[in-house]
CSV table of C-alpha atoms in Angstrom, one decimal:
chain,number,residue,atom,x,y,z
D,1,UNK,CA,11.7,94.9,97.6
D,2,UNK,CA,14.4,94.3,100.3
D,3,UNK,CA,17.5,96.9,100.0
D,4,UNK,CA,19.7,93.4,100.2
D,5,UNK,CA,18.7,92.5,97.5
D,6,UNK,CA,19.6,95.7,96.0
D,7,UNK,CA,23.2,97.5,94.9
D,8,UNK,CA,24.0,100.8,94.3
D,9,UNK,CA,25.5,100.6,91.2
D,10,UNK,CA,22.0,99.4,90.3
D,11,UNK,CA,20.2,102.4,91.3
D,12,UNK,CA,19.5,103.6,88.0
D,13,UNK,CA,17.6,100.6,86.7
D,14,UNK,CA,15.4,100.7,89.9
D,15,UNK,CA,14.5,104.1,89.0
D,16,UNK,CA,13.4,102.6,85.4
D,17,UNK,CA,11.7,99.9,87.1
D,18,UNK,CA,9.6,102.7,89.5
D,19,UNK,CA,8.6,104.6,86.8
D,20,UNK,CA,7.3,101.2,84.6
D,21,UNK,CA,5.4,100.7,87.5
D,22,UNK,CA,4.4,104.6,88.2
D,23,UNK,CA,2.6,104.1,84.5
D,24,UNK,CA,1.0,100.7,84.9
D,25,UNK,CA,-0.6,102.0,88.0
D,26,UNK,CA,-2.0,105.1,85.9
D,27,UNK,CA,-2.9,102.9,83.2
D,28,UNK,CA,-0.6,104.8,80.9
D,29,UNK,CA,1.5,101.6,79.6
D,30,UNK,CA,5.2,102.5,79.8
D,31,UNK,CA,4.3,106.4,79.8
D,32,UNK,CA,4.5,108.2,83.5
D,33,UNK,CA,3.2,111.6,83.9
D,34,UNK,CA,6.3,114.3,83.7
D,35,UNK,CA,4.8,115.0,87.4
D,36,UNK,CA,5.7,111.5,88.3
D,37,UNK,CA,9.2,111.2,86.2
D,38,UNK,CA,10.5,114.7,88.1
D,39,UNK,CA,9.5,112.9,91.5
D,40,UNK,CA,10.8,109.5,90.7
D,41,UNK,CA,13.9,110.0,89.2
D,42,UNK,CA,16.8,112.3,91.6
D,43,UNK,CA,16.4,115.7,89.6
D,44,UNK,CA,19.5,117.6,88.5
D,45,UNK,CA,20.5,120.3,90.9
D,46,UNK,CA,22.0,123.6,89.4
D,47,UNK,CA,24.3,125.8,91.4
D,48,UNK,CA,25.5,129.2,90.7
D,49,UNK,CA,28.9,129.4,91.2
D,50,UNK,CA,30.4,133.0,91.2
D,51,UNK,CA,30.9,133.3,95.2
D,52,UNK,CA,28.2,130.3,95.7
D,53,UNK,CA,31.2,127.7,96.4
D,54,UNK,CA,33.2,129.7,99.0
D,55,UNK,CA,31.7,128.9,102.1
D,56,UNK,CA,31.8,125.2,101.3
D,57,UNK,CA,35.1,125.3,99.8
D,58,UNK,CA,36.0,126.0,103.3
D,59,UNK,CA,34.5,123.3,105.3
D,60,UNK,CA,37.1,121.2,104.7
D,61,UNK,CA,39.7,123.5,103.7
D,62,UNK,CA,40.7,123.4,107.5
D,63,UNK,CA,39.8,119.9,108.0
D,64,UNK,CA,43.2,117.7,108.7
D,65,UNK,CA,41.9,114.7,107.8
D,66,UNK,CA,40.7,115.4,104.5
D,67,UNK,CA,44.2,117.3,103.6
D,68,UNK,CA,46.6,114.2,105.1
D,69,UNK,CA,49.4,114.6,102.7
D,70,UNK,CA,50.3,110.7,103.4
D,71,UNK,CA,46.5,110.2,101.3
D,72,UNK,CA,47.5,110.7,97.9
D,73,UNK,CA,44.8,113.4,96.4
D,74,UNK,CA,42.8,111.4,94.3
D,75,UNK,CA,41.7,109.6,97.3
D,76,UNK,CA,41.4,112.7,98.9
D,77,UNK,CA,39.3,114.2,96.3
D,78,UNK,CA,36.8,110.7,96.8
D,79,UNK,CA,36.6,111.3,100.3
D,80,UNK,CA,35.4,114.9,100.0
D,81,UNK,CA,33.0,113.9,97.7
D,82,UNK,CA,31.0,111.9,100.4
D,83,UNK,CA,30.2,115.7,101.8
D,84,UNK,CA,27.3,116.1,99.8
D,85,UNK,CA,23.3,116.6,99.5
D,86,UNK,CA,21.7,113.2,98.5
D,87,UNK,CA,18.3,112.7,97.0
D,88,UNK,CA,17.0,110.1,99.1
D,89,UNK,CA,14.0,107.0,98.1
D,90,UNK,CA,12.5,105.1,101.0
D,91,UNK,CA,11.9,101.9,99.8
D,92,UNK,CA,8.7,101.3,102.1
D,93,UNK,CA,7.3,104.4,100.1
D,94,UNK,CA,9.3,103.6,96.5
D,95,UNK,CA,5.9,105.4,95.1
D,96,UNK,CA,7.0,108.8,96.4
D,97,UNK,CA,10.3,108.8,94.3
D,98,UNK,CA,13.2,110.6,95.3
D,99,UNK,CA,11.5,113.5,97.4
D,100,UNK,CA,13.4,113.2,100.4
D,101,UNK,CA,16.7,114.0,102.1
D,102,UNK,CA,20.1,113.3,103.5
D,103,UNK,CA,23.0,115.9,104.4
D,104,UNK,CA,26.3,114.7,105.1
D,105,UNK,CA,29.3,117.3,106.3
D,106,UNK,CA,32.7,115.9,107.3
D,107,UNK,CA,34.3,117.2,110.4
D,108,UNK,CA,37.9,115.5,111.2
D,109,UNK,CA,37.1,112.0,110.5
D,110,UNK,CA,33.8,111.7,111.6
D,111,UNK,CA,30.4,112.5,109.6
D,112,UNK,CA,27.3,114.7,110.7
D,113,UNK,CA,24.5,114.1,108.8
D,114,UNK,CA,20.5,115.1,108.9
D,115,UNK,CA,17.7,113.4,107.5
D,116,UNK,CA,14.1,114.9,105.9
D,117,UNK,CA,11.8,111.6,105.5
D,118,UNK,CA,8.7,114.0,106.2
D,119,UNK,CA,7.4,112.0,108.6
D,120,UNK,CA,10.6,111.7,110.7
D,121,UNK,CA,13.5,114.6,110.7
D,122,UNK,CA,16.7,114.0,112.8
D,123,UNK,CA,20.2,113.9,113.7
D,124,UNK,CA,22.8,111.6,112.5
D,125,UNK,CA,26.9,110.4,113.0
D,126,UNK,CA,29.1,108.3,111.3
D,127,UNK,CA,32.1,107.7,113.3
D,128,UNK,CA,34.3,106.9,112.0
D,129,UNK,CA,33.5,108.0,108.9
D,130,UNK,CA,34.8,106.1,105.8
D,131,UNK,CA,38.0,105.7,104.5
D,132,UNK,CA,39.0,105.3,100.7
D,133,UNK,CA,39.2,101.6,101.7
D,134,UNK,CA,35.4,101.6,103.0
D,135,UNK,CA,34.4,103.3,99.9
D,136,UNK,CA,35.9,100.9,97.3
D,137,UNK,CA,34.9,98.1,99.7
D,138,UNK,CA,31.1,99.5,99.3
D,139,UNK,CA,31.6,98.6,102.9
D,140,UNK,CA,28.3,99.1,105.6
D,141,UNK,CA,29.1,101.5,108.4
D,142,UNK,CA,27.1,101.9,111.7
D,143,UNK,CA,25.8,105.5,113.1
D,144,UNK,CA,23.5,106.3,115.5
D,145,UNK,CA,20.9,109.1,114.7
D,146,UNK,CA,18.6,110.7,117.2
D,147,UNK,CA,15.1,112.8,116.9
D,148,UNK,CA,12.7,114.2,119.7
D,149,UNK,CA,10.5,112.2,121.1
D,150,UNK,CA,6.9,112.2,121.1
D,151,UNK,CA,5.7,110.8,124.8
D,152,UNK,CA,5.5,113.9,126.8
D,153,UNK,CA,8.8,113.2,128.5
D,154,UNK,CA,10.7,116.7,129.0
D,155,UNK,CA,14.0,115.2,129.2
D,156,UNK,CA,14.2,112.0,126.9
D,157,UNK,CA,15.3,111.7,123.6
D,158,UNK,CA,15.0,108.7,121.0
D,159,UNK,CA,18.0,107.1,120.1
D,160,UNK,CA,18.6,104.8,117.2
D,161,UNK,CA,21.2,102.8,115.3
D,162,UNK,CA,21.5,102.3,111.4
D,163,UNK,CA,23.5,101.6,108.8
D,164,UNK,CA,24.7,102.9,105.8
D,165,UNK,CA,27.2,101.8,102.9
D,166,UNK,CA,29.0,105.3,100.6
D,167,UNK,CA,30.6,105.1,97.3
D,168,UNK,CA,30.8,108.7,96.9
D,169,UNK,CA,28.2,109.2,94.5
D,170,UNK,CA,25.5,107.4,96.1
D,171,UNK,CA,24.3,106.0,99.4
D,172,UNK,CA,22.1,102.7,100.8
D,173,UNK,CA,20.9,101.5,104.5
D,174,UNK,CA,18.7,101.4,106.8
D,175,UNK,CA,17.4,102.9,110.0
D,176,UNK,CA,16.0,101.1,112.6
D,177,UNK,CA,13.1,101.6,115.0
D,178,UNK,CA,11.4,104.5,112.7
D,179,UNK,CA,8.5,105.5,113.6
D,180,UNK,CA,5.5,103.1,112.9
D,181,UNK,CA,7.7,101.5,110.9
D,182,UNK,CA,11.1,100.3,112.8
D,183,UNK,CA,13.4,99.2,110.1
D,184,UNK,CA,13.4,101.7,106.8
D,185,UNK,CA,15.6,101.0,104.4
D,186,UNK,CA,16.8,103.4,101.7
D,187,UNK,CA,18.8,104.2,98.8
D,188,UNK,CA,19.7,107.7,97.1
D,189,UNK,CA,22.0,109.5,94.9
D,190,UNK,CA,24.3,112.5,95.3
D,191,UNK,CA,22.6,115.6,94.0
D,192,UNK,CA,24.4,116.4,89.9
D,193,UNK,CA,27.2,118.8,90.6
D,194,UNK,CA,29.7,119.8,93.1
D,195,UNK,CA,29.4,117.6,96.1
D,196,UNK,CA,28.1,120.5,98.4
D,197,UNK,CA,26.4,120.6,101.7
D,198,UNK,CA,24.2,123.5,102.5
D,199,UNK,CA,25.4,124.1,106.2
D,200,UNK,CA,28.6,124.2,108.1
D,201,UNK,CA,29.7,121.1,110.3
D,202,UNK,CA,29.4,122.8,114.1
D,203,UNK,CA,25.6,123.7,112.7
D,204,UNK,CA,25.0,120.3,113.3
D,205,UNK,CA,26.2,120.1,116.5
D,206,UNK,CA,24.0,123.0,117.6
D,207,UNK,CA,20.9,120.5,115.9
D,208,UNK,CA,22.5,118.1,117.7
D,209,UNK,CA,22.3,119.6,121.1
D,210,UNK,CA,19.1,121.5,120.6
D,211,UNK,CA,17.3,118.2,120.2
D,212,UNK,CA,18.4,117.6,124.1
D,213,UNK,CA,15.3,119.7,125.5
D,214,UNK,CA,16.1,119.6,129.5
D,215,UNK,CA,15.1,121.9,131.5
D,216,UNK,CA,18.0,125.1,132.3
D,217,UNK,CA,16.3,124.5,136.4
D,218,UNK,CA,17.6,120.8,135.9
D,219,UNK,CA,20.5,120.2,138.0
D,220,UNK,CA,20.7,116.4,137.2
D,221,UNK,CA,23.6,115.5,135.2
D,222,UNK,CA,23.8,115.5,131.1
D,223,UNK,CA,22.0,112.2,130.2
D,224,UNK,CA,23.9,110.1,127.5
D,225,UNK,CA,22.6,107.4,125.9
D,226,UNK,CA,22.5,104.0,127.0
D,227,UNK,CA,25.5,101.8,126.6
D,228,UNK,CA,23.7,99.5,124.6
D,229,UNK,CA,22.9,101.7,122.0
D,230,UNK,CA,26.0,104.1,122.0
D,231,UNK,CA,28.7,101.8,120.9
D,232,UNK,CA,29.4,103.4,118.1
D,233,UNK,CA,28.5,106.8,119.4
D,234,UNK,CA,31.4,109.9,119.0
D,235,UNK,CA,31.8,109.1,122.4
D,236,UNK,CA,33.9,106.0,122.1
D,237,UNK,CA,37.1,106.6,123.9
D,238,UNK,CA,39.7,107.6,121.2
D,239,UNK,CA,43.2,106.1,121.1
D,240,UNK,CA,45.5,108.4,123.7
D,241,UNK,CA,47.6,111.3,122.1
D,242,UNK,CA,51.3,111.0,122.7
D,243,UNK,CA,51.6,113.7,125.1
D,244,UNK,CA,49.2,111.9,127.1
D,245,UNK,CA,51.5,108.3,126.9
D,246,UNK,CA,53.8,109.8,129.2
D,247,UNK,CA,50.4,109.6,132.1
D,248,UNK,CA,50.2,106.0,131.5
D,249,UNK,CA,50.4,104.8,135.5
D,250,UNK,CA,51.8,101.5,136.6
D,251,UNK,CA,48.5,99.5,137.4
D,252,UNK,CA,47.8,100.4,140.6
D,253,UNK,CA,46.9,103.9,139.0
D,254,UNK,CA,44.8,102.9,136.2
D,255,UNK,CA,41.9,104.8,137.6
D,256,UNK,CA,43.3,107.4,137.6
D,257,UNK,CA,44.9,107.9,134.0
D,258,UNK,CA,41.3,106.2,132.8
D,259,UNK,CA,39.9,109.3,134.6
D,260,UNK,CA,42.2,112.0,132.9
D,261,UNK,CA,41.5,110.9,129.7
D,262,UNK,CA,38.0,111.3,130.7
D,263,UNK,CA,38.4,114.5,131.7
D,264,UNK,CA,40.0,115.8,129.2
D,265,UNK,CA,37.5,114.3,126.9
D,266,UNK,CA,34.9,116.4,128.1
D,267,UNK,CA,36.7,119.4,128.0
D,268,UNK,CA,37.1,120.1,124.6
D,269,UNK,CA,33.2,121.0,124.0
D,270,UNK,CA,30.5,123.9,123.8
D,271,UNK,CA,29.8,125.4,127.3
D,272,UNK,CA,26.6,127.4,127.7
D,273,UNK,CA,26.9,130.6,129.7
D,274,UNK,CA,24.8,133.0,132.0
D,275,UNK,CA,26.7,136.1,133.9
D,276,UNK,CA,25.5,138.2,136.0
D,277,UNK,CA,27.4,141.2,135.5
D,278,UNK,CA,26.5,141.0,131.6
D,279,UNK,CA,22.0,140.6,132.5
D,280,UNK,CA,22.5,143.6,135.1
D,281,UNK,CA,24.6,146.4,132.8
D,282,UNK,CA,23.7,144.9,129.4
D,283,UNK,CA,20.5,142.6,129.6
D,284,UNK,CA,19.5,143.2,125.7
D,285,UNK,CA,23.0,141.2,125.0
D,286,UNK,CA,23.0,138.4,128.0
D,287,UNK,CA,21.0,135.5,126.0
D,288,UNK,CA,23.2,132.5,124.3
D,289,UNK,CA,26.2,133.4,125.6
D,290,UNK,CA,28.6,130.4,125.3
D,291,UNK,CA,32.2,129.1,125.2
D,292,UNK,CA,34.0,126.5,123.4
D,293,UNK,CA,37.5,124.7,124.4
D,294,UNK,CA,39.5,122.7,122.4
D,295,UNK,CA,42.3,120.3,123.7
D,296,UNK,CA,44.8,120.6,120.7
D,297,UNK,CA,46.9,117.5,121.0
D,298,UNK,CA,49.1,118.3,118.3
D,299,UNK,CA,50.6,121.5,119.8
D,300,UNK,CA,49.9,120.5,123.4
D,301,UNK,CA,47.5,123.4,123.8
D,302,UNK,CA,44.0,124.3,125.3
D,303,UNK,CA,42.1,126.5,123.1
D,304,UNK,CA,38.9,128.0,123.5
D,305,UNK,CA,36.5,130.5,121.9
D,306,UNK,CA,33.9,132.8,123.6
D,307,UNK,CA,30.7,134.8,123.1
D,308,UNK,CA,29.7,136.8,125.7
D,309,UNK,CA,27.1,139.5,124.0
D,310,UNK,CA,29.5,142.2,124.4
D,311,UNK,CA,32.7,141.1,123.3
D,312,UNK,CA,33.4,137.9,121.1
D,313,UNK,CA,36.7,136.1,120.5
D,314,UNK,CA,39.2,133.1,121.5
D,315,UNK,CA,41.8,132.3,124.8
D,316,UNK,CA,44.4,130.5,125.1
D,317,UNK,CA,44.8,128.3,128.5
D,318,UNK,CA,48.0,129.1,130.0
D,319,UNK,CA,48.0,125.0,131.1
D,320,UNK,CA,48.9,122.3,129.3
D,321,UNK,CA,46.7,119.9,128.6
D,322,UNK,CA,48.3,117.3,131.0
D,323,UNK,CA,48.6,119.6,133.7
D,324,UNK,CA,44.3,120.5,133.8
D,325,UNK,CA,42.7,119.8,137.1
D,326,UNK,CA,38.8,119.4,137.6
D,327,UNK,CA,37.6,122.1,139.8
D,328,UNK,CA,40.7,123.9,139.7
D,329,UNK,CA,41.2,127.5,138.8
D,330,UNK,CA,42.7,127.6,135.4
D,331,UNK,CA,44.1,130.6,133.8
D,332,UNK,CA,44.1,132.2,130.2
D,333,UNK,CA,45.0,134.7,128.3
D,334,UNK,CA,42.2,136.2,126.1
D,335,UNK,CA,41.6,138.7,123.1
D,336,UNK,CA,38.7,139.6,121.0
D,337,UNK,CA,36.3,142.3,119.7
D,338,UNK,CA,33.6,144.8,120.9
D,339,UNK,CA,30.5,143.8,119.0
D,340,UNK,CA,29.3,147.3,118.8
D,341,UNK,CA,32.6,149.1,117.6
D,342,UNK,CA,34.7,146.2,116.6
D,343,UNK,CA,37.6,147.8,118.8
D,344,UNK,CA,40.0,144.8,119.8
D,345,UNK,CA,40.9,144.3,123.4
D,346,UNK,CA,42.3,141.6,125.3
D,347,UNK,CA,43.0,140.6,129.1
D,348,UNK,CA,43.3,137.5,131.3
D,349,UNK,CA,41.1,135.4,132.6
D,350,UNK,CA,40.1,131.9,135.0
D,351,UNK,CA,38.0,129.2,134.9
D,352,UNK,CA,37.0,125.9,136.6
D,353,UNK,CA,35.6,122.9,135.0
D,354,UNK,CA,34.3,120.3,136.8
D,355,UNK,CA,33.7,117.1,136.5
D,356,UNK,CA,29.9,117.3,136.4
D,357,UNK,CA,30.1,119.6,133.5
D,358,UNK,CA,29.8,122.8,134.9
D,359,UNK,CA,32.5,125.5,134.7
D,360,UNK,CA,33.1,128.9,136.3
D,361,UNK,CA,34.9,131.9,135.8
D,362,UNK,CA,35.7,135.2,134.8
D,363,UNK,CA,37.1,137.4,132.2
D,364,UNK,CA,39.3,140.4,133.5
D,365,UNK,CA,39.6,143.4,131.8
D,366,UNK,CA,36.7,143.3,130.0
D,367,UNK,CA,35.1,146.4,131.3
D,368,UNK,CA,36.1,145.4,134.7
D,369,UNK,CA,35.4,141.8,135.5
D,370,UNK,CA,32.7,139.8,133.7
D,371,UNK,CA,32.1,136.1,135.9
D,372,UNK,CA,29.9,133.3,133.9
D,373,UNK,CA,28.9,130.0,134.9
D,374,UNK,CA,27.1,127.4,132.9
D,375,UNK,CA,27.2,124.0,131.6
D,376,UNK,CA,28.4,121.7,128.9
D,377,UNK,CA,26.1,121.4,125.9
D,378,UNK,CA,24.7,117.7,125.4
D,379,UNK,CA,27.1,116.6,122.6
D,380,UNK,CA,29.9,114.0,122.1
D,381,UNK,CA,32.9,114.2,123.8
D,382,UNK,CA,36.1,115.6,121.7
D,383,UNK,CA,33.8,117.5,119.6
D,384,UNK,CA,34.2,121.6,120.0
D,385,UNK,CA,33.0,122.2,116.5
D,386,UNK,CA,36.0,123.6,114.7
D,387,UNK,CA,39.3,121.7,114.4
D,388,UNK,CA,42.4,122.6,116.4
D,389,UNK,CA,43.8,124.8,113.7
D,390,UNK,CA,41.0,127.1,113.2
D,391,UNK,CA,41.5,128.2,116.9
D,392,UNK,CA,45.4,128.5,115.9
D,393,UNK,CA,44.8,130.6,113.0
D,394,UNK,CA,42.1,133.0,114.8
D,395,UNK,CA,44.7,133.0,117.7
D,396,UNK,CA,47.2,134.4,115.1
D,397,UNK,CA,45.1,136.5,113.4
D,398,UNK,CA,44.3,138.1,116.7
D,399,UNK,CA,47.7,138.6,117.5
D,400,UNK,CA,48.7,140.2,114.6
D,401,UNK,CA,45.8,142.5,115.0
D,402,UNK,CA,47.1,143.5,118.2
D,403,UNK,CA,50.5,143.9,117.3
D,404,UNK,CA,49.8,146.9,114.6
D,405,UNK,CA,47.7,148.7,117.1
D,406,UNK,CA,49.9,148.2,119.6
């Protein structure tokens, strides 16, 4: 039963056609067990609503793709559908029914995604993700999805290509080079009711990056994928903001803007962070420390947000994007919150980020000064986790904070 030969719109009647066959097997005629139907067919999933909806509500509430006012809102409301849970059947194991999983979130344009198939769990991303155009089109997208692998290598992960074609309501593909299997095609159904997702979007960037196992002693650079198999990766170079036309050179400096763009790129990302300061005076608080920037290109800005154990909240570069240098000191302004008394303070700050990943710095202020080091999380470039104007509105919400105590 190839999936070519297979549309979604025709889902249902394969259903009809596995249970048929689910009865003949049993010698039961045209009669499968209830066991069998609840497995075969994708089972209606009840939610309750009363405060159930509010913290997936607000995935995409910030999301600037999804809320374009050029996109009129019934296209809107299509694309936001695609954020959903999807009963999934493997057609190499059409027996087992609809017992396994896919998890789609949106974040800007792009799509996470994990997969359950029981006997391979991983990573996926769709980027782009679709437009109202590929949906109608029932047109086939590429992603790449990635899992741990299983050779005793302490530093290698598997990476893989796919495809997969979205009408909103239900989903079809294939991925390739499965285990024991290579190509495994597929083809599910959202789950009945609101098109939700169970986790937030930077959750699976954390997956993402916890699947790269290297070693904290390993000073060797982040390893990316190989070219071949990361065309279509997050990491594709994005088209140039406009406040970074103006760095444009003439050709004889083409390196150079080629490595700005670069550097940028890698900036806006998850950092994680040791200090010393924090393991000597307050060693119960001094594991998964981290910091995120963001390169906002809209309002020429270089966000960031911070956990240090001790204090949590978000900085704001006093550079502007076009004028960051690798290795540079680069300073910021910072506010946040004592996690024991939930007092707000604030002070300045410097870092350095260079271009092997690495950054260094200190916070000021913060009970004297407080110095980290650390290095970028393995993750696709642009990608901080939160869009440009969640850091805005935390930034603002700080401010306020600070203005009625002040």
């Amino acid at each position: 039963m190839a999936f070519k030969s297979l549309d979604l719109a025709g889902c249902q009647r394969e259903s009809q056609k596995l249970l048929l066959q689910a009865g003949a097997r049993r010698g039961s005629g045209n009669a499968p067990s209830q066991i069998e139907r609840r497995r075969l067919v994708p089972r209606t999933a009840t939610y309750l609503l009363n405060g159930f909806l509010d913290p997936f509500r607000s995935c995409n509430k910030n999301n600037e793709y999804l809320n374009n006012p050029d996109i009129p809102e019934a296209d809107r409301i299509i694309l936001r559908k695609v954020q959903a849970t999807y009963e999934v059947l493997l057609i190499p194991f059409s027996s087992q029914g609809y017992d396994h999983r896919i998890e789609l979130v949106w974040h800007c344009d792009r799509l996470w995604g994990t997969f359950d198939f029981g006997y391979c769990k991983g990573v996926m991303l769709i980027e782009p993700g679709p437009t109202v155009e590929d949906l109608y089109g029932f047109k086939t997208l590429p992603f790449i999805w990635i899992k741990p692998c299983r050779h005793g290598l302490p530093n290698a992960l598997d990476w893989n290509t796919g495809e997969i074609r979205l009408d909103g309501n239900m989903i079809g593909g294939h991925f390739n080079n499965t285990p024991g299997l290579g190509r495994c095609e597929f083809i599910g159904q959202r789950l009945h009711g609101p098109p939700l997702s169970t986790r937030s979007s930077h959750s699976f960037i954390d997956e993402w990056d916890d699947l790269d196992i290297s070693s904290d002693e390993d000073d060797e650079a982040v390893r990316l994928p190989p070219r071949s198999k990361s065309s279509e990766l997050a990491s594709s170079e994005p088209e140039p903001p406009e406040w970074l036309a103006s760095l444009e050179p003439q050709s004889s400096l083409d390196r150079t803007a080629k490595d700005k763009r670069e550097f940028l790129a890698m900036v806006t990302g998850i950092f994680n962070i040791t200090s010393r300061a924090i393991e000597h005076n307050w060693s119960t608080k001094a594991k998964k420390l981290s910091i995120r920037f963001h390169v906002d290109r809209e309002k020429i800005a270089v966000w960031g947000k911070f956990s240090l154990g001790i204090c949590n909240g978000f900085l704001l570069m006093k550079n502007s994007p076009d004028s960051l240098k690798q290795g540079v000191p680069l300073k910021f302004r910072w506010r946040g919150r004592e996690t024991d008394t939930g007092d707000s303070i604030s002070g300045t700050g410097e870092v350095s980020i260079k271009k092997d990943r690495t950054i260094q710095g200190v916070f000021h202020d913060m009970y004297g000064n407080v110095d980290f080091s650390g290095k970028r999380k393995f993750m696709p470039n642009n990608e901080s986790g939160y869009e440009a104007s969640y850091y805005r509105s935390q930034w603002k919400e700080y401010e306020r904070v600070e203005r009625q105590l002040g």
